[in-house]
Amino acid sequence: PTNHHWHQSSATPEQTPPRSQTLCTRREAYERAFPLYKQPVEVGCFSLDSQRRFFNDSRQMRYYVEPDRSPNFDLSDGYRGRYVKRDENVKEKLDHILRWIVANRSKLKSKLSPDASCPLDFDFVTWRGHLTKLLTTPYETREGWLLAVTRFNDTLYISEVETEAARRERENRPERNQEMMYWGYKFEQYMCADKTYSEPDPSGVVNTNEAFCTVVQTRLTDHKLLFSGEVDCRDKDPDAPPPPACYVELKTSAEICTPKQRSNFHRFKLLKWWAQSFLPGVPRVVAGFRDHDGIVVSVETFQISKISQLIKNEYNCWKPTVCMNFCCDFLSFVKREATEDNPSVVYLFSWEPHKDVTYSVHRDSQYSFLPDWYIKEMTC
Ligand code: A3P
Ligand code: MG
Ligand code: MG
Protein backbone atom coordinates (compact mmCIF):
# COMPACT_ATOMS: atom_id res chain seq x y z
CA PRO A 1 0.00 0.00 0.00
CA THR A 2 2.95 2.38 0.56
CA ASN A 3 3.78 2.16 -3.13
CA HIS A 4 0.33 2.99 -4.47
CA HIS A 5 1.50 6.18 -6.15
CA TRP A 6 4.50 4.68 -7.92
CA HIS A 7 4.19 3.65 -11.50
CA GLN A 8 4.87 -0.05 -11.63
CA SER A 9 5.96 -1.73 -14.81
CA SER A 10 5.32 -5.45 -14.33
CA ALA A 11 5.05 -6.28 -10.65
CA THR A 12 3.94 -9.76 -9.72
CA PRO A 13 1.89 -9.89 -6.50
CA GLU A 14 4.53 -11.81 -4.52
CA GLN A 15 7.43 -9.51 -5.37
CA THR A 16 8.27 -6.05 -4.17
CA PRO A 17 7.45 -3.90 -7.17
CA PRO A 18 10.51 -2.40 -8.88
CA ARG A 19 11.19 1.19 -7.94
CA SER A 20 10.17 3.53 -10.66
CA GLN A 21 12.42 6.30 -11.94
CA THR A 22 9.38 8.54 -12.19
CA LEU A 23 6.98 10.05 -9.67
CA CYS A 24 3.26 10.35 -10.25
CA THR A 25 1.62 13.76 -9.61
CA ARG A 26 -2.07 12.73 -9.64
CA ARG A 27 -4.07 14.20 -6.75
CA GLU A 28 -5.77 10.90 -5.85
CA ALA A 29 -2.37 9.36 -5.06
CA TYR A 30 -1.78 11.81 -2.22
CA GLU A 31 -5.12 11.73 -0.40
CA ARG A 32 -4.01 10.38 2.95
CA ALA A 33 -3.50 11.70 6.48
CA PHE A 34 -1.73 15.03 6.81
CA PRO A 35 2.01 14.39 7.21
CA LEU A 36 4.01 15.58 10.21
CA TYR A 37 5.12 19.16 9.58
CA LYS A 38 6.98 20.66 12.51
CA GLN A 39 6.32 24.26 13.44
CA PRO A 40 8.90 26.25 11.44
CA VAL A 41 11.54 28.01 13.55
CA GLU A 42 13.36 31.11 12.34
CA VAL A 43 17.11 30.53 12.61
CA GLY A 44 18.16 33.83 11.04
CA CYS A 45 17.47 36.36 8.33
CA PHE A 46 19.23 38.43 5.71
CA SER A 47 18.61 41.50 3.58
CA LEU A 48 19.20 42.44 -0.05
CA ASP A 49 19.59 46.17 -0.62
CA SER A 50 18.59 48.45 -3.52
CA GLN A 51 21.56 47.10 -5.51
CA ARG A 52 20.82 43.50 -4.56
CA ARG A 53 23.81 43.34 -2.19
CA PHE A 54 23.64 40.76 0.63
CA PHE A 55 23.65 41.75 4.30
CA ASN A 56 23.53 39.28 7.16
CA ASP A 57 20.96 41.36 9.07
CA SER A 58 17.37 42.68 9.06
CA ARG A 59 18.03 46.15 7.59
CA GLN A 60 15.31 45.68 4.94
CA MET A 61 12.60 44.72 7.46
CA ARG A 62 9.40 46.73 7.01
CA TYR A 63 6.45 47.28 9.34
CA TYR A 64 2.78 46.67 8.61
CA VAL A 65 0.56 49.74 8.81
CA GLU A 66 -3.21 49.19 9.08
CA PRO A 67 -4.87 51.00 6.15
CA ASP A 68 -8.07 53.09 5.98
CA ARG A 69 -11.40 51.31 5.68
CA SER A 70 -11.74 52.39 2.01
CA PRO A 71 -8.17 52.95 0.89
CA ASN A 72 -8.28 54.07 -2.80
CA PHE A 73 -4.60 53.21 -3.42
CA ASP A 74 -3.57 53.87 -7.03
CA LEU A 75 -1.24 50.94 -7.82
CA SER A 76 -0.11 52.39 -11.15
CA ASP A 77 1.29 55.52 -9.54
CA GLY A 78 5.04 55.71 -10.16
CA TYR A 79 5.15 52.88 -12.74
CA ARG A 80 6.75 55.30 -15.20
CA GLY A 81 9.42 57.20 -13.33
CA ARG A 82 9.65 55.77 -9.81
CA TYR A 83 10.31 52.08 -10.54
CA VAL A 84 13.64 50.25 -10.37
CA LYS A 85 13.10 46.67 -11.53
CA ARG A 86 15.34 43.78 -10.52
CA ASP A 87 17.23 42.30 -13.51
CA GLU A 88 15.49 38.97 -14.11
CA ASN A 89 18.28 37.85 -16.47
CA VAL A 90 20.59 37.50 -13.45
CA LYS A 91 20.14 33.98 -12.07
CA GLU A 92 21.09 34.07 -8.38
CA LYS A 93 20.34 30.40 -7.78
CA LEU A 94 20.96 29.55 -4.08
CA ASP A 95 23.82 32.06 -3.70
CA HIS A 96 22.19 34.30 -1.04
CA ILE A 97 21.19 31.32 1.11
CA LEU A 98 24.68 29.84 0.75
CA ARG A 99 26.21 33.16 1.84
CA TRP A 100 23.90 33.12 4.85
CA ILE A 101 24.97 29.53 5.69
CA VAL A 102 28.67 30.42 5.48
CA ALA A 103 28.15 33.55 7.62
CA ASN A 104 26.19 31.61 10.26
CA ARG A 105 27.80 28.19 10.18
CA SER A 106 28.98 28.40 13.79
CA LYS A 107 25.30 28.70 14.83
CA LEU A 108 24.30 25.61 12.84
CA LYS A 109 25.02 22.28 14.41
CA SER A 110 26.55 19.41 12.51
CA LYS A 111 25.46 15.81 12.09
CA LEU A 112 28.82 14.66 13.44
CA SER A 113 29.78 17.14 16.13
CA PRO A 114 27.56 19.69 17.88
CA ASP A 115 30.39 22.26 17.65
CA ALA A 116 30.92 22.27 13.90
CA SER A 117 28.73 22.80 10.85
CA CYS A 118 30.46 20.22 8.63
CA PRO A 119 28.47 18.39 7.46
CA LEU A 120 25.24 20.40 7.82
CA ASP A 121 22.46 18.75 9.81
CA PHE A 122 19.89 19.27 7.04
CA ASP A 123 18.62 16.91 4.36
CA PHE A 124 17.50 19.77 2.08
CA VAL A 125 18.49 23.40 1.50
CA THR A 126 16.35 25.45 -0.88
CA TRP A 127 14.17 28.53 -1.42
CA ARG A 128 10.65 28.59 0.02
CA GLY A 129 9.39 29.49 -3.47
CA HIS A 130 10.68 26.17 -4.87
CA LEU A 131 8.79 24.28 -2.16
CA THR A 132 5.65 26.33 -2.93
CA LYS A 133 5.85 25.07 -6.52
CA LEU A 134 6.09 21.49 -5.23
CA LEU A 135 3.08 21.95 -2.94
CA THR A 136 0.89 23.22 -5.81
CA THR A 137 2.10 20.68 -8.42
CA PRO A 138 -0.84 18.21 -8.11
CA TYR A 139 -3.20 21.12 -8.97
CA GLU A 140 -1.09 22.94 -11.56
CA THR A 141 -2.35 22.62 -15.14
CA ARG A 142 -0.38 25.35 -16.91
CA GLU A 143 3.27 25.69 -15.91
CA GLY A 144 5.83 22.91 -15.51
CA TRP A 145 9.11 23.20 -13.62
CA LEU A 146 12.78 22.17 -13.61
CA LEU A 147 14.56 21.62 -10.30
CA ALA A 148 18.31 21.04 -10.18
CA VAL A 149 19.49 18.90 -7.25
CA THR A 150 23.04 18.39 -6.02
CA ARG A 151 24.07 16.14 -3.12
CA PHE A 152 27.02 17.62 -1.25
CA ASN A 153 28.21 16.42 2.22
CA ASP A 154 24.91 14.48 2.35
CA THR A 155 22.75 17.58 2.08
CA LEU A 156 20.54 17.90 -1.00
CA TYR A 157 20.53 21.40 -2.49
CA ILE A 158 17.52 22.23 -4.70
CA SER A 159 17.75 25.15 -7.13
CA GLU A 160 15.20 26.02 -9.81
CA VAL A 161 16.14 26.27 -13.49
CA GLU A 162 13.94 28.50 -15.67
CA THR A 163 12.09 26.42 -18.28
CA GLU A 164 12.23 27.42 -21.95
CA ALA A 165 8.50 28.16 -21.81
CA ALA A 166 8.92 30.42 -18.76
CA ARG A 167 11.79 32.30 -20.42
CA ARG A 168 9.79 32.85 -23.60
CA GLU A 169 6.82 34.07 -21.57
CA ARG A 170 9.04 36.42 -19.56
CA GLU A 171 10.66 37.85 -22.69
CA ASN A 172 7.30 38.37 -24.39
CA ARG A 173 5.38 39.70 -21.40
CA PRO A 174 2.73 42.14 -22.60
CA GLU A 175 3.02 45.72 -21.33
CA ARG A 176 -0.21 45.33 -19.34
CA ASN A 177 1.26 42.32 -17.46
CA GLN A 178 4.49 44.23 -16.78
CA GLU A 179 2.42 46.97 -15.18
CA MET A 180 0.32 44.48 -13.20
CA MET A 181 3.51 42.97 -11.76
CA TYR A 182 4.40 46.43 -10.51
CA TRP A 183 1.01 46.71 -8.78
CA GLY A 184 1.91 44.03 -6.23
CA TYR A 185 5.06 45.87 -5.17
CA LYS A 186 3.31 49.26 -5.12
CA PHE A 187 0.70 47.81 -2.75
CA GLU A 188 3.52 46.86 -0.38
CA GLN A 189 4.75 50.46 -0.43
CA TYR A 190 1.27 51.75 0.55
CA MET A 191 1.06 49.23 3.41
CA CYS A 192 4.57 49.30 4.92
CA ALA A 193 6.74 51.71 6.87
CA ASP A 194 10.53 51.55 7.20
CA LYS A 195 10.45 52.16 10.95
CA THR A 196 8.07 51.12 13.72
CA TYR A 197 7.24 54.77 14.32
CA SER A 198 6.98 55.99 10.71
CA GLU A 199 4.23 56.01 8.05
CA PRO A 200 4.30 54.51 4.52
CA ASP A 201 5.77 56.80 1.85
CA PRO A 202 3.95 56.31 -1.47
CA SER A 203 5.98 59.17 -3.01
CA GLY A 204 9.16 57.04 -2.89
CA VAL A 205 10.72 54.76 -5.51
CA VAL A 206 9.63 51.10 -5.79
CA ASN A 207 12.86 49.08 -6.06
CA THR A 208 12.32 45.34 -6.46
CA ASN A 209 15.96 44.55 -5.69
CA GLU A 210 15.21 45.17 -2.03
CA ALA A 211 14.20 42.18 0.08
CA PHE A 212 14.08 40.95 3.64
CA CYS A 213 14.36 37.16 3.88
CA THR A 214 13.72 34.82 6.78
CA VAL A 215 15.66 31.56 7.13
CA VAL A 216 13.67 28.80 8.79
CA GLN A 217 14.26 25.23 9.80
CA THR A 218 11.59 22.60 10.06
CA ARG A 219 10.87 18.94 9.36
CA LEU A 220 8.43 17.30 6.93
CA THR A 221 8.12 13.67 8.16
CA ASP A 222 11.76 12.46 8.04
CA HIS A 223 13.07 15.34 5.91
CA LYS A 224 15.03 18.03 7.79
CA LEU A 225 14.63 21.26 5.88
CA LEU A 226 16.42 24.60 5.82
CA PHE A 227 14.87 27.19 3.53
CA SER A 228 14.62 30.91 3.06
CA GLY A 229 11.76 33.04 1.86
CA GLU A 230 11.09 36.71 1.32
CA VAL A 231 8.88 38.32 3.96
CA ASP A 232 6.87 41.45 3.12
CA CYS A 233 6.57 42.98 6.59
CA ARG A 234 5.98 42.36 10.28
CA ASP A 235 3.61 43.49 13.01
CA LYS A 236 5.16 46.62 14.55
CA ASP A 237 3.74 45.92 18.02
CA PRO A 238 6.74 45.14 20.28
CA ASP A 239 4.49 42.63 22.11
CA ALA A 240 3.75 40.73 18.89
CA PRO A 241 4.82 37.05 18.96
CA PRO A 242 8.37 36.26 17.78
CA PRO A 243 9.07 35.50 14.09
CA PRO A 244 7.69 33.92 11.98
CA ALA A 245 4.35 34.44 13.83
CA CYS A 246 4.60 38.25 13.61
CA TYR A 247 5.13 38.26 9.84
CA VAL A 248 2.48 39.48 7.39
CA GLU A 249 2.26 38.48 3.72
CA LEU A 250 0.78 41.12 1.39
CA LYS A 251 -1.13 40.24 -1.76
CA THR A 252 -3.23 41.93 -4.40
CA SER A 253 -6.10 40.35 -6.29
CA ALA A 254 -8.87 41.40 -8.65
CA GLU A 255 -11.99 42.56 -6.86
CA ILE A 256 -14.61 39.80 -6.47
CA CYS A 257 -18.01 40.68 -7.97
CA THR A 258 -19.63 37.36 -8.96
CA PRO A 259 -20.00 33.85 -7.44
CA LYS A 260 -17.83 32.51 -10.28
CA GLN A 261 -15.05 34.97 -9.39
CA ARG A 262 -15.32 33.99 -5.72
CA SER A 263 -15.06 30.32 -6.63
CA ASN A 264 -11.99 30.93 -8.82
CA PHE A 265 -10.40 32.98 -6.04
CA HIS A 266 -10.89 30.08 -3.60
CA ARG A 267 -9.74 27.41 -6.04
CA PHE A 268 -6.67 29.06 -7.53
CA LYS A 269 -5.53 32.16 -5.64
CA LEU A 270 -6.01 30.83 -2.11
CA LEU A 271 -4.06 27.66 -2.99
CA LYS A 272 -0.99 29.74 -3.93
CA TRP A 273 -1.39 32.06 -0.96
CA TRP A 274 -1.84 29.21 1.49
CA ALA A 275 1.14 27.20 0.18
CA GLN A 276 3.51 30.18 0.23
CA SER A 277 2.73 31.27 3.79
CA PHE A 278 2.03 27.89 5.41
CA LEU A 279 5.57 26.68 4.63
CA PRO A 280 7.45 29.30 6.75
CA GLY A 281 4.66 29.59 9.35
CA VAL A 282 3.51 33.08 8.37
CA PRO A 283 0.04 33.25 9.98
CA ARG A 284 -1.75 35.90 7.89
CA VAL A 285 -2.14 37.36 4.44
CA VAL A 286 -3.45 40.89 3.99
CA ALA A 287 -5.10 41.19 0.59
CA GLY A 288 -5.81 44.35 -1.37
CA PHE A 289 -8.66 43.89 -3.84
CA ARG A 290 -8.28 46.13 -6.89
CA ASP A 291 -10.39 47.14 -9.86
CA HIS A 292 -9.34 46.90 -13.54
CA ASP A 293 -7.50 50.23 -13.33
CA GLY A 294 -5.37 49.10 -10.38
CA ILE A 295 -7.22 51.02 -7.66
CA VAL A 296 -7.40 49.11 -4.36
CA VAL A 297 -11.02 49.26 -3.24
CA SER A 298 -10.90 47.05 -0.14
CA VAL A 299 -8.43 45.29 2.15
CA GLU A 300 -9.11 41.97 3.87
CA THR A 301 -7.09 39.77 6.23
CA PHE A 302 -6.93 35.99 5.72
CA GLN A 303 -5.69 33.74 8.53
CA ILE A 304 -3.71 30.89 6.95
CA SER A 305 -5.11 28.45 9.55
CA LYS A 306 -8.67 29.27 8.43
CA ILE A 307 -8.18 28.91 4.67
CA SER A 308 -8.91 25.17 4.57
CA GLN A 309 -12.30 25.84 6.24
CA LEU A 310 -13.03 28.69 3.83
CA ILE A 311 -12.57 26.49 0.74
CA LYS A 312 -14.34 23.35 2.00
CA ASN A 313 -17.62 24.20 0.24
CA GLU A 314 -15.97 24.52 -3.15
CA TYR A 315 -16.68 21.57 -5.47
CA ASN A 316 -13.55 19.59 -6.45
CA CYS A 317 -11.28 21.91 -4.51
CA TRP A 318 -7.62 21.61 -3.54
CA LYS A 319 -6.60 19.95 -0.27
CA PRO A 320 -3.66 20.91 1.95
CA THR A 321 -2.94 17.22 2.68
CA VAL A 322 -2.47 16.44 -1.05
CA CYS A 323 -0.01 19.35 -1.36
CA MET A 324 2.05 18.29 1.66
CA ASN A 325 2.03 14.56 0.87
CA PHE A 326 3.18 15.20 -2.70
CA CYS A 327 6.00 17.43 -1.46
CA CYS A 328 7.02 14.81 1.07
CA ASP A 329 7.04 12.01 -1.52
CA PHE A 330 8.95 14.17 -3.99
CA LEU A 331 11.65 14.77 -1.36
CA SER A 332 11.79 11.01 -0.64
CA PHE A 333 12.10 10.38 -4.40
CA VAL A 334 14.99 12.89 -4.61
CA LYS A 335 16.75 11.31 -1.60
CA ARG A 336 16.45 7.87 -3.18
CA GLU A 337 17.58 8.84 -6.70
CA ALA A 338 20.17 11.60 -6.15
CA THR A 339 22.77 9.33 -4.60
CA GLU A 340 26.15 10.53 -5.88
CA ASP A 341 27.66 12.97 -3.38
CA ASN A 342 29.44 15.36 -5.73
CA PRO A 343 29.12 19.15 -6.02
CA SER A 344 29.56 19.07 -9.80
CA VAL A 345 26.79 16.53 -10.41
CA VAL A 346 23.23 17.77 -11.00
CA TYR A 347 20.13 15.60 -11.00
CA LEU A 348 17.68 17.63 -13.07
CA PHE A 349 14.09 16.86 -12.04
CA SER A 350 11.58 17.83 -14.67
CA TRP A 351 7.80 18.08 -14.66
CA GLU A 352 5.14 19.09 -17.18
CA PRO A 353 1.40 19.26 -16.33
CA HIS A 354 -0.48 15.94 -16.76
CA LYS A 355 2.83 14.03 -16.70
CA ASP A 356 5.00 12.24 -14.14
CA VAL A 357 8.16 13.75 -12.65
CA THR A 358 11.28 12.45 -14.44
CA TYR A 359 14.98 13.24 -14.13
CA SER A 360 18.30 13.24 -15.96
CA VAL A 361 21.89 13.35 -14.63
CA HIS A 362 24.46 16.00 -15.64
CA ARG A 363 28.19 16.15 -14.81
CA ASP A 364 30.16 19.44 -14.91
CA SER A 365 27.37 20.94 -16.97
CA GLN A 366 25.69 24.34 -17.33
CA TYR A 367 23.34 23.14 -14.56
CA SER A 368 25.99 22.95 -11.78
CA PHE A 369 25.05 25.62 -9.26
CA LEU A 370 27.13 25.25 -6.07
CA PRO A 371 29.80 27.98 -6.29
CA ASP A 372 33.49 27.13 -5.73
CA TRP A 373 33.67 29.51 -2.74
CA TYR A 374 30.89 27.55 -1.04
CA ILE A 375 32.43 24.13 -1.76
CA LYS A 376 35.80 25.35 -0.45
CA GLU A 377 34.26 26.87 2.68
CA MET A 378 32.22 23.73 3.45
CA THR A 379 34.90 21.13 2.71
CA CYS A 380 36.22 20.31 6.16
P1 A3P B 1 0.92 40.17 -5.84
O1 A3P B 1 1.08 38.70 -5.54
O2 A3P B 1 0.21 40.92 -4.79
O3 A3P B 1 0.35 40.40 -7.19
P2 A3P B 1 4.90 38.33 -3.10
O4 A3P B 1 3.44 38.54 -2.93
O5 A3P B 1 5.28 36.91 -3.25
O6 A3P B 1 5.62 39.03 -1.99
O7 A3P B 1 5.33 39.02 -4.44
C1 A3P B 1 5.20 40.43 -4.60
C2 A3P B 1 4.77 40.78 -6.00
O8 A3P B 1 5.71 40.33 -6.95
C3 A3P B 1 3.47 40.15 -6.44
O9 A3P B 1 2.40 40.83 -5.89
C4 A3P B 1 3.57 40.29 -7.94
O10 A3P B 1 3.27 41.60 -8.35
C5 A3P B 1 5.04 40.04 -8.16
N1 A3P B 1 5.25 38.62 -8.45
C6 A3P B 1 5.68 37.69 -7.61
N2 A3P B 1 5.77 36.49 -8.20
C7 A3P B 1 5.38 36.67 -9.46
C8 A3P B 1 5.24 35.82 -10.58
N3 A3P B 1 5.54 34.51 -10.54
N4 A3P B 1 4.79 36.36 -11.72
C9 A3P B 1 4.48 37.65 -11.78
N5 A3P B 1 4.59 38.49 -10.75
C10 A3P B 1 5.04 38.03 -9.61
MG1 MG C 1 7.03 39.40 -1.01
MG1 MG D 1 3.47 39.58 -1.05
PDB file of N, CA, C and O in Angstrom, residues 170-198:
ATOM      1  N   ARG A 170       8.451  35.246 -20.220  1.00  0.00           N
ATOM      2  CA  ARG A 170       9.041  36.423 -19.557  1.00  0.00           C
ATOM      3  C   ARG A 170       9.508  37.444 -20.591  1.00  0.00           C
ATOM      4  O   ARG A 170       9.297  38.644 -20.442  1.00  0.00           O
ATOM      5  N   GLU A 171      10.122  36.941 -21.667  1.00  0.00           N
ATOM      6  CA  GLU A 171      10.661  37.855 -22.686  1.00  0.00           C
ATOM      7  C   GLU A 171       9.563  38.475 -23.547  1.00  0.00           C
ATOM      8  O   GLU A 171       9.782  39.516 -24.166  1.00  0.00           O
ATOM      9  N   ASN A 172       8.401  37.832 -23.577  1.00  0.00           N
ATOM     10  CA  ASN A 172       7.299  38.366 -24.394  1.00  0.00           C
ATOM     11  C   ASN A 172       6.137  38.883 -23.552  1.00  0.00           C
ATOM     12  O   ASN A 172       5.009  38.953 -24.027  1.00  0.00           O
ATOM     13  N   ARG A 173       6.425  39.225 -22.307  1.00  0.00           N
ATOM     14  CA  ARG A 173       5.379  39.696 -21.399  1.00  0.00           C
ATOM     15  C   ARG A 173       4.718  40.961 -21.952  1.00  0.00           C
ATOM     16  O   ARG A 173       5.404  41.945 -22.233  1.00  0.00           O
ATOM     17  N   PRO A 174       3.391  40.932 -22.100  1.00  0.00           N
ATOM     18  CA  PRO A 174       2.727  42.137 -22.601  1.00  0.00           C
ATOM     19  C   PRO A 174       2.893  43.301 -21.615  1.00  0.00           C
ATOM     20  O   PRO A 174       3.034  43.077 -20.408  1.00  0.00           O
ATOM     21  N   GLU A 175       2.856  44.506 -22.138  1.00  0.00           N
ATOM     22  CA  GLU A 175       3.019  45.723 -21.333  1.00  0.00           C
ATOM     23  C   GLU A 175       2.040  45.741 -20.145  1.00  0.00           C
ATOM     24  O   GLU A 175       2.418  46.093 -19.028  1.00  0.00           O
ATOM     25  N   ARG A 176       0.813  45.344 -20.400  1.00  0.00           N
ATOM     26  CA  ARG A 176      -0.212  45.325 -19.335  1.00  0.00           C
ATOM     27  C   ARG A 176       0.238  44.417 -18.171  1.00  0.00           C
ATOM     28  O   ARG A 176       0.087  44.771 -17.007  1.00  0.00           O
ATOM     29  N   ASN A 177       0.783  43.243 -18.504  1.00  0.00           N
ATOM     30  CA  ASN A 177       1.262  42.319 -17.461  1.00  0.00           C
ATOM     31  C   ASN A 177       2.446  42.887 -16.686  1.00  0.00           C
ATOM     32  O   ASN A 177       2.563  42.686 -15.480  1.00  0.00           O
ATOM     33  N   GLN A 178       3.344  43.568 -17.416  1.00  0.00           N
ATOM     34  CA  GLN A 178       4.492  44.230 -16.777  1.00  0.00           C
ATOM     35  C   GLN A 178       3.979  45.191 -15.703  1.00  0.00           C
ATOM     36  O   GLN A 178       4.476  45.212 -14.580  1.00  0.00           O
ATOM     37  N   GLU A 179       2.965  45.967 -16.097  1.00  0.00           N
ATOM     38  CA  GLU A 179       2.420  46.967 -15.180  1.00  0.00           C
ATOM     39  C   GLU A 179       1.702  46.291 -14.009  1.00  0.00           C
ATOM     40  O   GLU A 179       1.830  46.722 -12.865  1.00  0.00           O
ATOM     41  N   MET A 180       1.014  45.182 -14.272  1.00  0.00           N
ATOM     42  CA  MET A 180       0.318  44.476 -13.200  1.00  0.00           C
ATOM     43  C   MET A 180       1.294  43.851 -12.208  1.00  0.00           C
ATOM     44  O   MET A 180       0.983  43.727 -11.020  1.00  0.00           O
ATOM     45  N   MET A 181       2.478  43.471 -12.680  1.00  0.00           N
ATOM     46  CA  MET A 181       3.508  42.968 -11.763  1.00  0.00           C
ATOM     47  C   MET A 181       3.950  44.073 -10.799  1.00  0.00           C
ATOM     48  O   MET A 181       4.207  43.816  -9.630  1.00  0.00           O
ATOM     49  N   TYR A 182       4.037  45.280 -11.339  1.00  0.00           N
ATOM     50  CA  TYR A 182       4.402  46.435 -10.514  1.00  0.00           C
ATOM     51  C   TYR A 182       3.360  46.671  -9.414  1.00  0.00           C
ATOM     52  O   TYR A 182       3.718  47.011  -8.288  1.00  0.00           O
ATOM     53  N   TRP A 183       2.093  46.455  -9.736  1.00  0.00           N
ATOM     54  CA  TRP A 183       1.008  46.713  -8.779  1.00  0.00           C
ATOM     55  C   TRP A 183       1.238  46.025  -7.431  1.00  0.00           C
ATOM     56  O   TRP A 183       0.991  46.601  -6.375  1.00  0.00           O
ATOM     57  N   GLY A 184       1.690  44.785  -7.470  1.00  0.00           N
ATOM     58  CA  GLY A 184       1.905  44.033  -6.230  1.00  0.00           C
ATOM     59  C   GLY A 184       2.941  44.701  -5.334  1.00  0.00           C
ATOM     60  O   GLY A 184       2.771  44.774  -4.112  1.00  0.00           O
ATOM     61  N   TYR A 185       4.011  45.207  -5.942  1.00  0.00           N
ATOM     62  CA  TYR A 185       5.060  45.874  -5.166  1.00  0.00           C
ATOM     63  C   TYR A 185       4.606  47.244  -4.680  1.00  0.00           C
ATOM     64  O   TYR A 185       4.956  47.673  -3.582  1.00  0.00           O
ATOM     65  N   LYS A 186       3.822  47.929  -5.515  1.00  0.00           N
ATOM     66  CA  LYS A 186       3.314  49.256  -5.124  1.00  0.00           C
ATOM     67  C   LYS A 186       2.383  49.127  -3.915  1.00  0.00           C
ATOM     68  O   LYS A 186       2.417  49.955  -3.003  1.00  0.00           O
ATOM     69  N   PHE A 187       1.587  48.060  -3.902  1.00  0.00           N
ATOM     70  CA  PHE A 187       0.698  47.809  -2.750  1.00  0.00           C
ATOM     71  C   PHE A 187       1.524  47.695  -1.466  1.00  0.00           C
ATOM     72  O   PHE A 187       1.154  48.248  -0.427  1.00  0.00           O
ATOM     73  N   GLU A 188       2.652  46.996  -1.549  1.00  0.00           N
ATOM     74  CA  GLU A 188       3.522  46.858  -0.376  1.00  0.00           C
ATOM     75  C   GLU A 188       3.969  48.231   0.123  1.00  0.00           C
ATOM     76  O   GLU A 188       4.004  48.486   1.326  1.00  0.00           O
ATOM     77  N   GLN A 189       4.281  49.130  -0.830  1.00  0.00           N
ATOM     78  CA  GLN A 189       4.750  50.463  -0.429  1.00  0.00           C
ATOM     79  C   GLN A 189       3.655  51.254   0.302  1.00  0.00           C
ATOM     80  O   GLN A 189       3.945  51.997   1.241  1.00  0.00           O
ATOM     81  N   TYR A 190       2.387  51.073  -0.119  1.00  0.00           N
ATOM     82  CA  TYR A 190       1.272  51.751   0.549  1.00  0.00           C
ATOM     83  C   TYR A 190       1.020  51.198   1.955  1.00  0.00           C
ATOM     84  O   TYR A 190       0.432  51.864   2.801  1.00  0.00           O
ATOM     85  N   MET A 191       1.420  49.937   2.163  1.00  0.00           N
ATOM     86  CA  MET A 191       1.059  49.230   3.406  1.00  0.00           C
ATOM     87  C   MET A 191       2.190  49.150   4.434  1.00  0.00           C
ATOM     88  O   MET A 191       1.962  48.687   5.551  1.00  0.00           O
ATOM     89  N   CYS A 192       3.413  49.523   4.041  1.00  0.00           N
ATOM     90  CA  CYS A 192       4.571  49.296   4.915  1.00  0.00           C
ATOM     91  C   CYS A 192       5.334  50.573   5.225  1.00  0.00           C
ATOM     92  O   CYS A 192       5.490  51.441   4.366  1.00  0.00           O
ATOM     93  N   ALA A 193       5.853  50.619   6.454  1.00  0.00           N
ATOM     94  CA  ALA A 193       6.738  51.705   6.873  1.00  0.00           C
ATOM     95  C   ALA A 193       8.129  51.140   7.125  1.00  0.00           C
ATOM     96  O   ALA A 193       8.275  49.959   7.426  1.00  0.00           O
ATOM     97  N   ASP A 194       9.144  51.989   6.988  1.00  0.00           N
ATOM     98  CA  ASP A 194      10.531  51.548   7.196  1.00  0.00           C
ATOM     99  C   ASP A 194      10.886  51.427   8.674  1.00  0.00           C
ATOM    100  O   ASP A 194      11.820  50.714   9.031  1.00  0.00           O
ATOM    101  N   LYS A 195      10.160  52.168   9.509  1.00  0.00           N
ATOM    102  CA  LYS A 195      10.447  52.165  10.950  1.00  0.00           C
ATOM    103  C   LYS A 195       9.146  51.884  11.699  1.00  0.00           C
ATOM    104  O   LYS A 195       8.062  52.147  11.179  1.00  0.00           O
ATOM    105  N   THR A 196       9.271  51.422  12.936  1.00  0.00           N
ATOM    106  CA  THR A 196       8.069  51.119  13.723  1.00  0.00           C
ATOM    107  C   THR A 196       7.238  52.385  13.962  1.00  0.00           C
ATOM    108  O   THR A 196       6.019  52.310  14.095  1.00  0.00           O
ATOM    109  N   TYR A 197       7.921  53.513  14.000  1.00  0.00           N
ATOM    110  CA  TYR A 197       7.243  54.773  14.324  1.00  0.00           C
ATOM    111  C   TYR A 197       6.904  55.615  13.094  1.00  0.00           C
ATOM    112  O   TYR A 197       6.330  56.689  13.225  1.00  0.00           O
ATOM    113  N   SER A 198       7.225  55.143  11.892  1.00  0.00           N
ATOM    114  CA  SER A 198       6.977  55.987  10.712  1.00  0.00           C
ATOM    115  C   SER A 198       5.757  55.514   9.923  1.00  0.00           C
ATOM    116  O   SER A 198       5.154  54.480  10.219  1.00  0.00           O
TER     117      SER A 198
END
